[in-house]
Structures are given as C-alpha cells and as structure tokens.
Amino acid sequence: MSALRFAWDEARGVARLLADTAQALLRARPPAAVVWAQAFDVGNRSVFFILVTLGFLGAILNFQTGFQAQRIFGDTSLIGAATLPILVRQLGPTLVGLMVAIRVGTGIAAEIGSMVVTEQVDALRMCGAGPVDYLVKPRVLAGLIAVPALWVIGTGAAWMAGLWVTHLAFQTNPATYVNLDLTRGADIAEGLFKAVVFGILIPVIAAHSGLQARGGSEGVGRATTQAVVSASLAVIVLDLLIGAVAFGLRGGAGA
Amino acid sequence: MIEFEDIHKAFGAQKVLDGVSLTVSQGRIVYIIGKSGAGKSVLVKHLVGLVRQDSGRIRFEGEDITHFTERDFFGLRRRCAMVFQHSTLFDSMTLVENVALPIRRHLGATQREALEQAREKLALVDMAALSDRLPAEVGDGLRKRVAIARALTLTPRYMVFDEPTTGLDPVNAVRVDRLIRDLSDRTGVTSVVVSHDLRSIFGVADRIVMLYQGKVLLDGTPAEFRTSHDPVVRQFVTGAVEGPMAL
C-alpha cells in the first residue's frame, strides 16, 4: 500500500513539474546555445552505449527470428522486413528510452540533487532564476532533440547488426534483408511519438528526483537511484499504453 | 521591519520550530544563535520563501507575506538578499558570471551590461583580478567574498547571513563582521545573521535571539546575554561540555 502511495505521489509530483515546465516554456525559451550544448551532452553521453546495446540486441533479435523462421518455414528471406517495424515502433524507442534513463537520467538527478543539498538551488531562486527555468527547461528541450535522434541511430544500428548476423548465420543476401515492404508510416509515427514522449519525460522525472534530494551525499544517491527506477518504469508503462492506443487507432493487427 | 509570529515548522515527525515569534527593527543587526540543528537557518529561510511555515504569520515591511507565491517572492528577494552558509556559487559559471546572474534576472540587464556591473562589484571586494576564474579555482574565503558581492549587487535593504564567518580565517572573518556592521551603520541595511561565532556575535550584534528546542529561549542585547543566569545560555556562552544543552 505504501508503495502505491509513493508511486501516486511521485506521479503527481512529476505531472506538476511537467506542467510548470510547459508554462515556463510558454513564457520564454531558454538560449539556443544552452539547449544545443545540453542536447549534445545527452547525445554524446549515450550514443556509444546505445550503439553497443542496440547493436547486440538487434543481432540477437534477428538471429532468433531467423532461427525460428528457418525451422518453421525453411526460409529467412523476410527476416529484415519482419524485424524492422518491430525495431522502429517497439524495441528502438523503448531500449533507447531505457538507456537514456540510465545514462542521462542519473546524471541529471545527481547534478540537480547535488545543487539542492549544497543550497545552490536556493541560491538560484534568490538570484531570480527558478530551478524550472534554469535547470529543467533546457534539459527537457535537449531530451526532445536528442532522444528522437538516438532512436534513429539506435534502430539503424540494431537493424544493421541484424543484417550482418543473418548474413553470417543463414547466408541471407543483404539485398534481400534490406526490405522496407512491411514498414508503414504508422510504425514510424508510433516510434517517433514514443521517442518524443520519452525525450520529454525522462529529464522531467530525473529532475524531479534531483529536486527531492535531502540531506547530504546519501540523499543524492537516493535521488539518483529513484530517477533510474521511476524513469525506467515510466518508459515501460508508457510504451505499453502508447502501443495499445496506436494498435487501436490502426484498427488492429491487419492494418 | 520583519515580524515572525508563532512560526511552526516540522520536517516529517521532527518538529524544528515550535511557535517562534520575533521582530527585527529597521536598520538593526539581529543574531540568531543556538546549537546545531536548532532551526536557525530554517527560521531565516522562511523570510525569503525558501522554506514555508506549517503555521504562523510573517510580515515584511508591514506586508503579510505568509501566503506569498514563488512569483510574489521574486520582488521580495530583490529587497532582501541572502548569503548562504556555503558560498553556493554555481560551478559551471565564472566568478563574474555568478555575480552577473541576479543583475540579469532581477534587473533585466543584457549579459554585457550585467558583466560590466558585476566586474565593478567584484572590484569592490578586491576580486577583479580573479573574475574570470571558476569557483573551483579559488579558495573558500575568496568564494565567500564573491558570494557576498553577489548578494549585494542589487543593493538590498535587508540581508540574511547564514553563518557568514564559518570556514573563514580570523582576518577574513573580521572583514565580514565589519562589512555587516558598516552596511547597517552607513546605509541602514537590516541584517539577520545566523551564527555560532561568539566573537562575531558579541562584536557586531545589536540584539541576540537564542533558539532552543524550537522556541525562543532568550531575546536580548549582548550585555543581557553575558549576564544571563539561564543554564542553557551560560553553557552556550562559556562553551562548557557539561550542561543542560542536549546533543
């Protein structure tokens, strides 16, 4: 019961911070240079991690799919066509979201948490610069730019790793593998929408955890852990919800 | 004038302030003292809206600020600045950028104008030569000096100092004491100072308020404190290890 209560309070706090951030964005945009620097930081911090993780997972997905396809149909020619929409709308945004939550969410929570416990956030407020304006807003815009970009890179890496592994394991012709016939505009729209949602929410959740930090370094540690747990859970739950809504909008599996 | 009336504040089950009332007259220097964890910093942060009371009333220059929103406090923080216990300079900004921040945000100056004014302020505290350094590249005492310069950029009428001499060498500590005294004597600035530093307390304060177990134990002049027979006050003033003051 206390876990449910905690989750409810956490969700309310994040929703309030999200609303404050939206209001702050409507009032004034942060300097472009600050946003680009943050976006570069988010992208730079995550791109290697995402290339490696999604590369390996793409290879595993394609190998297992090819293995089953060969066992059942004796044919692996449609592996590339079959795995691309799964990567684009499902695994790509979700795994990128999880990686960003781990790699970037922790950084945001630790940085803001340290500023809270050393009274730098209070000092910011005294200087007339609220933490939402100064700390959250640029990071949300940076996430909005960087996560969709990482979704493209990560999905591309996973699919290309699949090309390599199916060629090695099943001698699938790369020209046959590169088949876009089963990938629809709706798959791309769903994947992009998820990436945008995660790009906004992960910085907000991480910043919310950081702003809740109390005490000394122990409080910062707790905030960091909280950020990863909350952001990862949010990615997984929203992935399912958005996926279900998209499925309904498309009119089911046949569309 | 600043008036705190029956302020109560608890963090979870821990009651920190239990009905604190006090008044700070215009142009005076009031020191808030007490053992660590007595709620001194918590009390003064109420004044600038960094902590919100559970109950009680606060008036600032006759205006009831009890239910001020964060936006309402924006204007008040221009008139009442605060120097924090740690220097709280922003690590990613140079010293001059730190001082320029309140000029930009509160006065709406451009970055160039703000930097120019900030360099002038830094020159007043003999820090002009180091203005382009990052906070991590200078020592604690210098950081504190910059933090004070930053707080004074908007020429506030009220100042809150949270342990301003903690961590400073004796010479710099005396400089800070003199600055607090001068601000009051020359420009009529009202100061509320949280401190443990007895030399500073008895050298600068017009009035001393001692907090103990969430309440005001004694409110009086430095002379009244020296001659007090209250065992807790005696223990604080003499620094005796044995006494009624619990850990």
GROMACS .gro file of N, CA and C in nm, chain B residues 46-113:
model
  204
  301HIS      N    1   1.255   3.115   0.601
  301HIS     CA    2   1.112   3.148   0.588
  301HIS      C    3   1.093   3.289   0.532
  302LEU      N    4   1.183   3.376   0.569
  302LEU     CA    5   1.170   3.517   0.533
  302LEU      C    6   1.175   3.539   0.381
  303VAL      N    7   1.257   3.459   0.314
  303VAL     CA    8   1.272   3.477   0.168
  303VAL      C    9   1.200   3.366   0.090
  304GLY      N   10   1.116   3.291   0.159
  304GLY     CA   11   1.032   3.192   0.091
  304GLY      C   12   1.104   3.066   0.047
  305LEU      N   13   1.221   3.039   0.103
  305LEU     CA   14   1.291   2.916   0.066
  305LEU      C   15   1.240   2.798   0.148
  306VAL      N   16   1.177   2.828   0.262
  306VAL     CA   17   1.108   2.728   0.343
  306VAL      C   18   0.971   2.787   0.376
  307ARG      N   19   0.866   2.706   0.373
  307ARG     CA   20   0.732   2.757   0.403
  307ARG      C   21   0.687   2.701   0.538
  308GLN      N   22   0.631   2.789   0.621
  308GLN     CA   23   0.588   2.751   0.755
  308GLN      C   24   0.465   2.661   0.751
  309ASP      N   25   0.453   2.576   0.854
  309ASP     CA   26   0.332   2.494   0.866
  309ASP      C   27   0.218   2.582   0.918
  310SER      N   28   0.251   2.670   1.011
  310SER     CA   29   0.153   2.768   1.058
  310SER      C   30   0.227   2.889   1.113
  311GLY      N   31   0.154   2.997   1.136
  311GLY     CA   32   0.217   3.121   1.182
  311GLY      C   33   0.210   3.227   1.073
  312ARG      N   34   0.258   3.344   1.107
  312ARG     CA   35   0.244   3.458   1.017
  312ARG      C   36   0.378   3.531   1.004
  313ILE      N   37   0.408   3.581   0.885
  313ILE     CA   38   0.532   3.658   0.866
  313ILE      C   39   0.495   3.789   0.798
  314ARG      N   40   0.546   3.900   0.851
  314ARG     CA   41   0.524   4.031   0.787
  314ARG      C   42   0.659   4.089   0.751
  315PHE      N   43   0.665   4.149   0.631
  315PHE     CA   44   0.788   4.211   0.582
  315PHE      C   45   0.753   4.354   0.542
  316GLU      N   46   0.813   4.451   0.608
  316GLU     CA   47   0.781   4.592   0.587
  316GLU      C   48   0.629   4.614   0.596
  317GLY      N   49   0.567   4.550   0.693
  317GLY     CA   50   0.424   4.568   0.718
  317GLY      C   51   0.334   4.483   0.630
  318GLU      N   52   0.391   4.420   0.527
  318GLU     CA   53   0.310   4.340   0.434
  318GLU      C   54   0.308   4.194   0.478
  319ASP      N   55   0.191   4.136   0.479
  319ASP     CA   56   0.178   3.995   0.518
  319ASP      C   57   0.227   3.908   0.402
  320ILE      N   58   0.336   3.836   0.425
  320ILE     CA   59   0.393   3.754   0.316
  320ILE      C   60   0.368   3.605   0.341
  321THR      N   61   0.283   3.576   0.439
  321THR     CA   62   0.260   3.436   0.480
  321THR      C   63   0.221   3.348   0.362
  322HIS      N   64   0.134   3.399   0.276
  322HIS     CA   65   0.085   3.315   0.167
  322HIS      C   66   0.138   3.359   0.031
  323PHE      N   67   0.252   3.424   0.031
  323PHE     CA   68   0.315   3.464  -0.096
  323PHE      C   69   0.342   3.341  -0.182
  324THR      N   70   0.325   3.358  -0.313
  324THR     CA   71   0.363   3.250  -0.405
  324THR      C   72   0.510   3.270  -0.442
  325GLU      N   73   0.565   3.172  -0.514
  325GLU     CA   74   0.705   3.181  -0.558
  325GLU      C   75   0.725   3.308  -0.643
  326ARG      N   76   0.624   3.341  -0.722
  326ARG     CA   77   0.635   3.461  -0.807
  326ARG      C   78   0.633   3.588  -0.722
  327ASP      N   79   0.552   3.588  -0.615
  327ASP     CA   80   0.548   3.705  -0.526
  327ASP      C   81   0.684   3.727  -0.460
  328PHE      N   82   0.751   3.614  -0.427
  328PHE     CA   83   0.881   3.627  -0.359
  328PHE      C   84   0.989   3.684  -0.451
  329PHE      N   85   0.966   3.679  -0.582
  329PHE     CA   86   1.065   3.731  -0.677
  329PHE      C   87   1.101   3.877  -0.643
  330GLY      N   88   0.998   3.959  -0.621
  330GLY     CA   89   1.021   4.101  -0.589
  330GLY      C   90   1.082   4.118  -0.452
  331LEU      N   91   1.037   4.036  -0.357
  331LEU     CA   92   1.090   4.047  -0.220
  331LEU      C   93   1.240   4.014  -0.216
  332ARG      N   94   1.280   3.915  -0.296
  332ARG     CA   95   1.422   3.873  -0.296
  332ARG      C   96   1.513   3.980  -0.355
  333ARG      N   97   1.456   4.075  -0.423
  333ARG     CA   98   1.535   4.188  -0.473
  333ARG      C   99   1.567   4.282  -0.359
  334ARG      N  100   1.474   4.291  -0.262
  334ARG     CA  101   1.493   4.381  -0.148
  334ARG      C  102   1.562   4.312  -0.032
  335CYS      N  103   1.557   4.180  -0.029
  335CYS     CA  104   1.616   4.105   0.082
  335CYS      C  105   1.705   3.995   0.025
  336ALA      N  106   1.836   4.014   0.034
  336ALA     CA  107   1.929   3.916  -0.023
  336ALA      C  108   1.977   3.820   0.086
  337MET      N  109   2.036   3.710   0.041
  337MET     CA  110   2.083   3.611   0.139
  337MET      C  111   2.221   3.561   0.102
  338VAL      N  112   2.307   3.552   0.204
  338VAL     CA  113   2.438   3.488   0.187
  338VAL      C  114   2.429   3.354   0.259
  339PHE      N  115   2.454   3.246   0.184
  339PHE     CA  116   2.436   3.113   0.240
  339PHE      C  117   2.559   3.067   0.317
  340GLN      N  118   2.536   2.960   0.395
  340GLN     CA  119   2.643   2.905   0.479
  340GLN      C  120   2.764   2.865   0.393
  341HIS      N  121   2.737   2.790   0.286
  341HIS     CA  122   2.843   2.759   0.190
  341HIS      C  123   2.831   2.866   0.083
  342SER      N  124   2.938   2.886   0.008
  342SER     CA  125   2.934   3.003  -0.082
  342SER      C  126   2.824   2.992  -0.187
  343THR      N  127   2.784   2.867  -0.223
  343THR     CA  128   2.678   2.841  -0.321
  343THR      C  129   2.697   2.913  -0.455
  344LEU      N  130   2.822   2.928  -0.495
  344LEU     CA  131   2.846   2.981  -0.630
  344LEU      C  132   2.820   2.866  -0.728
  345PHE      N  133   2.778   2.901  -0.850
  345PHE     CA  134   2.745   2.798  -0.947
  345PHE      C  135   2.872   2.752  -1.017
  346ASP      N  136   2.898   2.620  -1.005
  346ASP     CA  137   3.026   2.564  -1.050
  346ASP      C  138   3.054   2.589  -1.198
  347SER      N  139   2.949   2.590  -1.279
  347SER     CA  140   2.970   2.598  -1.423
  347SER      C  141   2.993   2.742  -1.471
  348MET      N  142   2.977   2.840  -1.382
  348MET     CA  143   2.994   2.981  -1.421
  348MET      C  144   3.121   3.038  -1.360
  349THR      N  145   3.180   3.135  -1.430
  349THR     CA  146   3.295   3.205  -1.372
  349THR      C  147   3.245   3.294  -1.258
  350LEU      N  148   3.340   3.348  -1.182
  350LEU     CA  149   3.301   3.431  -1.068
  350LEU      C  150   3.219   3.551  -1.114
  351VAL      N  151   3.263   3.614  -1.224
  351VAL     CA  152   3.191   3.733  -1.270
  351VAL      C  153   3.052   3.696  -1.322
  352GLU      N  154   3.040   3.579  -1.385
  352GLU     CA  155   2.907   3.535  -1.433
  352GLU      C  156   2.814   3.508  -1.315
  353ASN      N  157   2.871   3.454  -1.207
  353ASN     CA  158   2.792   3.432  -1.086
  353ASN      C  159   2.733   3.562  -1.033
  354VAL      N  160   2.816   3.666  -1.029
  354VAL     CA  161   2.771   3.795  -0.976
  354VAL      C  162   2.673   3.862  -1.074
  355ALA      N  163   2.693   3.833  -1.203
  355ALA     CA  164   2.607   3.897  -1.304
  355ALA      C  165   2.467   3.838  -1.307
  356LEU      N  166   2.453   3.713  -1.258
  356LEU     CA  167   2.323   3.645  -1.270
  356LEU      C  168   2.206   3.723  -1.209
  357PRO      N  169   2.215   3.766  -1.080
  357PRO     CA  170   2.100   3.841  -1.027
  357PRO      C  171   2.077   3.974  -1.098
  358ILE      N  172   2.180   4.034  -1.155
  358ILE     CA  173   2.163   4.161  -1.228
  358ILE      C  174   2.080   4.135  -1.354
  359ARG      N  175   2.111   4.023  -1.420
  359ARG     CA  176   2.037   3.990  -1.542
  359ARG      C  177   1.893   3.953  -1.509
  360ARG      N  178   1.877   3.867  -1.408
  360ARG     CA  179   1.744   3.813  -1.380
  360ARG      C  180   1.653   3.914  -1.311
  361HIS      N  181   1.707   3.988  -1.213
  361HIS     CA  182   1.621   4.079  -1.138
  361HIS      C  183   1.605   4.214  -1.207
  362LEU      N  184   1.712   4.262  -1.274
  362LEU     CA  185   1.706   4.396  -1.333
  362LEU      C  186   1.682   4.391  -1.483
  363GLY      N  187   1.687   4.271  -1.540
  363GLY     CA  188   1.661   4.257  -1.683
  363GLY      C  189   1.773   4.315  -1.769
  364ALA      N  190   1.894   4.324  -1.715
  364ALA     CA  191   2.007   4.378  -1.792
  364ALA      C  192   2.052   4.277  -1.897
  365THR      N  193   2.118   4.328  -2.002
  365THR     CA  194   2.173   4.235  -2.102
  365THR      C  195   2.296   4.169  -2.039
  366GLN      N  196   2.339   4.060  -2.103
  366GLN     CA  197   2.456   3.987  -2.050
  366GLN      C  198   2.577   4.080  -2.040
  367ARG      N  199   2.595   4.165  -2.143
  367ARG     CA  200   2.713   4.252  -2.145
  367ARG      C  201   2.706   4.356  -2.032
  368GLU      N  202   2.589   4.419  -2.017
  368GLU     CA  203   2.571   4.518  -1.909
  368GLU      C  204   2.591   4.453  -1.773
   0.00000   0.00000   0.00000
